Amino acid sequence: MKKIKYPSVKKNQKKLPLHPFELVWYILVGLVGIWGLTYIVLGLVASYLPIQSEDPALVKANAKILELFKLDMLGWGLIIFAIAAVSAVVVLILFSNKVDRDYEKNVRRAQRLAQLEVEEAKEESIEEQKIVVDAELEPVEEVKEEKAE
């Protein structure tokens, strides 16, 4: 029996490791995380670095942000970084589910193909058993032995 070729199963298929949408989300989350880390570092520098100048711009900016939002740069940096971390976890969970679904789909496909191959092998063995051999036969004479009394 002729083997069936499945066009949907491609070998050596080049595949992008990341979906473009996934890549965009990773970049955005990374940028927001860098933004949060920058605020954290600036807040720590403004709070704890001994500055010699009488009129430091970083200390003024930190004080102005504290006055406007009731939270300094360190606090905002922690909030922004936490938002980036949570969104990164959400993106990882969403796209890991997609990868799991694709893996399970490929495993099911492989199982179906293996089952088809087993069934084809059974059909071939049954067909081989049904083969009729066309041969000429010669009659055999039977020799009867008489019993000695």
CSV table of C-alpha atoms in Angstrom, one decimal:
chain,number,residue,atom,x,y,z
A,1,MET,CA,0.0,0.0,0.0
A,2,LYS,CA,1.2,3.5,-0.8
A,3,LYS,CA,2.3,5.7,2.0
A,4,ILE,CA,0.2,8.9,2.5
A,5,LYS,CA,2.1,12.1,2.5
A,6,TYR,CA,0.8,14.8,4.8
A,7,PRO,CA,1.4,18.3,3.4
A,8,SER,CA,0.6,19.9,6.7
A,9,VAL,CA,3.6,18.3,8.4
A,10,LYS,CA,6.6,20.2,7.2
A,11,LYS,CA,10.1,19.2,8.1
A,12,ASN,CA,12.9,21.8,8.5
A,13,GLN,CA,10.3,24.5,8.8
A,14,LYS,CA,12.0,27.8,9.8
A,15,LYS,CA,10.1,29.2,12.7
A,16,LEU,CA,10.5,32.5,14.5
A,17,PRO,CA,11.2,31.6,18.2
A,18,LEU,CA,9.0,34.5,19.4
A,19,HIS,CA,5.8,35.8,18.0
A,20,PRO,CA,6.2,39.5,16.9
A,21,PHE,CA,3.4,40.5,19.3
A,22,GLU,CA,5.2,38.7,22.2
A,23,LEU,CA,8.5,40.5,21.3
A,24,VAL,CA,6.8,43.9,21.3
A,25,TRP,CA,5.4,43.2,24.8
A,26,TYR,CA,8.8,42.1,26.1
A,27,ILE,CA,10.4,45.3,24.8
A,28,LEU,CA,7.6,47.5,26.3
A,29,VAL,CA,7.9,45.7,29.7
A,30,GLY,CA,11.7,46.0,29.6
A,31,LEU,CA,11.5,49.8,28.9
A,32,VAL,CA,9.0,50.3,31.7
A,33,GLY,CA,11.2,48.3,34.0
A,34,ILE,CA,14.2,50.4,33.1
A,35,TRP,CA,12.1,53.5,33.7
A,36,GLY,CA,11.3,52.3,37.2
A,37,LEU,CA,14.9,51.4,37.9
A,38,THR,CA,16.0,54.8,36.8
A,39,TYR,CA,13.5,56.5,39.2
A,40,ILE,CA,14.7,54.2,42.0
A,41,VAL,CA,18.3,55.1,41.5
A,42,LEU,CA,17.6,58.8,41.1
A,43,GLY,CA,15.5,58.7,44.3
A,44,LEU,CA,18.2,56.9,46.2
A,45,VAL,CA,20.8,59.4,44.9
A,46,ALA,CA,18.6,62.4,45.8
A,47,SER,CA,18.0,61.0,49.3
A,48,TYR,CA,21.3,59.6,50.4
A,49,LEU,CA,24.1,61.1,48.4
A,50,PRO,CA,25.8,64.0,50.1
A,51,ILE,CA,25.6,66.9,47.7
A,52,GLN,CA,27.9,69.8,48.2
A,53,SER,CA,26.0,72.4,46.1
A,54,GLU,CA,23.5,74.6,47.9
A,55,ASP,CA,21.1,74.4,45.0
A,56,PRO,CA,21.1,70.8,43.7
A,57,ALA,CA,18.7,70.1,40.8
A,58,LEU,CA,18.1,66.5,41.7
A,59,VAL,CA,17.2,67.3,45.3
A,60,LYS,CA,14.8,70.0,44.1
A,61,ALA,CA,13.2,67.7,41.5
A,62,ASN,CA,12.7,65.0,44.2
A,63,ALA,CA,11.2,67.6,46.6
A,64,LYS,CA,8.9,68.9,43.8
A,65,ILE,CA,7.7,65.4,43.0
A,66,LEU,CA,7.1,64.7,46.7
A,67,GLU,CA,5.1,68.0,47.0
A,68,LEU,CA,3.0,67.3,44.0
A,69,PHE,CA,2.3,63.5,44.3
A,70,LYS,CA,2.9,62.9,48.0
A,71,LEU,CA,5.5,60.3,46.9
A,72,ASP,CA,9.2,60.8,46.1
A,73,MET,CA,11.1,59.3,43.1
A,74,LEU,CA,12.0,56.2,45.1
A,75,GLY,CA,8.4,55.4,45.8
A,76,TRP,CA,7.3,56.1,42.2
A,77,GLY,CA,10.2,54.0,40.9
A,78,LEU,CA,9.2,51.1,43.1
A,79,ILE,CA,5.6,51.4,41.9
A,80,ILE,CA,6.6,51.6,38.2
A,81,PHE,CA,9.0,48.7,38.6
A,82,ALA,CA,6.3,46.6,40.3
A,83,ILE,CA,3.9,47.3,37.4
A,84,ALA,CA,6.6,46.2,34.9
A,85,ALA,CA,7.3,43.0,36.9
A,86,VAL,CA,3.6,42.1,37.1
A,87,SER,CA,3.0,42.8,33.4
A,88,ALA,CA,6.1,40.7,32.5
A,89,VAL,CA,4.7,37.8,34.5
A,90,VAL,CA,1.3,38.1,32.8
A,91,VAL,CA,2.9,38.2,29.3
A,92,LEU,CA,5.0,35.2,30.2
A,93,ILE,CA,1.9,33.2,31.4
A,94,LEU,CA,-0.1,34.1,28.3
A,95,PHE,CA,2.5,33.1,25.8
A,96,SER,CA,3.6,30.0,27.8
A,97,ASN,CA,0.0,28.8,27.5
A,98,LYS,CA,0.2,29.3,23.7
A,99,VAL,CA,3.4,27.3,23.6
A,100,ASP,CA,1.9,24.5,25.7
A,101,ARG,CA,-1.1,24.4,23.3
A,102,ASP,CA,1.1,24.2,20.3
A,103,TYR,CA,3.2,21.4,21.9
A,104,GLU,CA,0.1,19.4,22.8
A,105,LYS,CA,-1.2,19.8,19.3
A,106,ASN,CA,2.0,18.5,17.8
A,107,VAL,CA,2.0,15.6,20.2
A,108,ARG,CA,-1.6,14.7,19.3
A,109,ARG,CA,-0.7,14.9,15.6
A,110,ALA,CA,2.3,12.6,16.0
A,111,GLN,CA,0.1,10.1,17.9
A,112,ARG,CA,-2.5,10.2,15.1
A,113,LEU,CA,0.2,9.7,12.5
A,114,ALA,CA,1.7,6.8,14.5
A,115,GLN,CA,-1.7,5.2,14.8
A,116,LEU,CA,-2.3,5.6,11.1
A,117,GLU,CA,1.0,3.9,10.3
A,118,VAL,CA,0.1,1.0,12.6
A,119,GLU,CA,-3.2,0.6,10.9
A,120,GLU,CA,-1.6,0.7,7.5
A,121,ALA,CA,0.9,-2.0,8.6
A,122,LYS,CA,-2.0,-4.2,9.7
A,123,GLU,CA,-3.8,-3.7,6.4
A,124,GLU,CA,-0.6,-4.6,4.5
A,125,SER,CA,-0.1,-7.8,6.6
A,126,ILE,CA,-3.7,-8.8,6.0
A,127,GLU,CA,-3.3,-8.2,2.2
A,128,GLU,CA,-0.1,-10.3,2.2
A,129,GLN,CA,-2.0,-13.1,3.9
A,130,LYS,CA,-4.7,-13.0,1.3
A,131,ILE,CA,-2.3,-13.4,-1.6
A,132,VAL,CA,-3.2,-16.5,-3.7
A,133,VAL,CA,-0.3,-18.5,-5.0
A,134,ASP,CA,-1.0,-19.9,-8.4
A,135,ALA,CA,1.0,-23.1,-8.8
A,136,GLU,CA,0.5,-26.4,-10.6
A,137,LEU,CA,0.0,-29.3,-8.4
A,138,GLU,CA,0.6,-33.0,-9.3
A,139,PRO,CA,-1.6,-35.6,-7.7
A,140,VAL,CA,0.1,-37.8,-5.2
A,141,GLU,CA,-0.7,-41.5,-5.1
A,142,GLU,CA,-1.5,-42.9,-1.7
A,143,VAL,CA,0.1,-46.2,-0.8
A,144,LYS,CA,-2.0,-48.4,1.4
A,145,GLU,CA,-0.2,-50.7,3.7
A,146,GLU,CA,-1.9,-53.9,4.6
A,147,LYS,CA,-1.9,-55.2,8.1
A,148,ALA,CA,-0.2,-58.4,8.8
A,149,GLU,CA,-2.4,-60.9,10.6
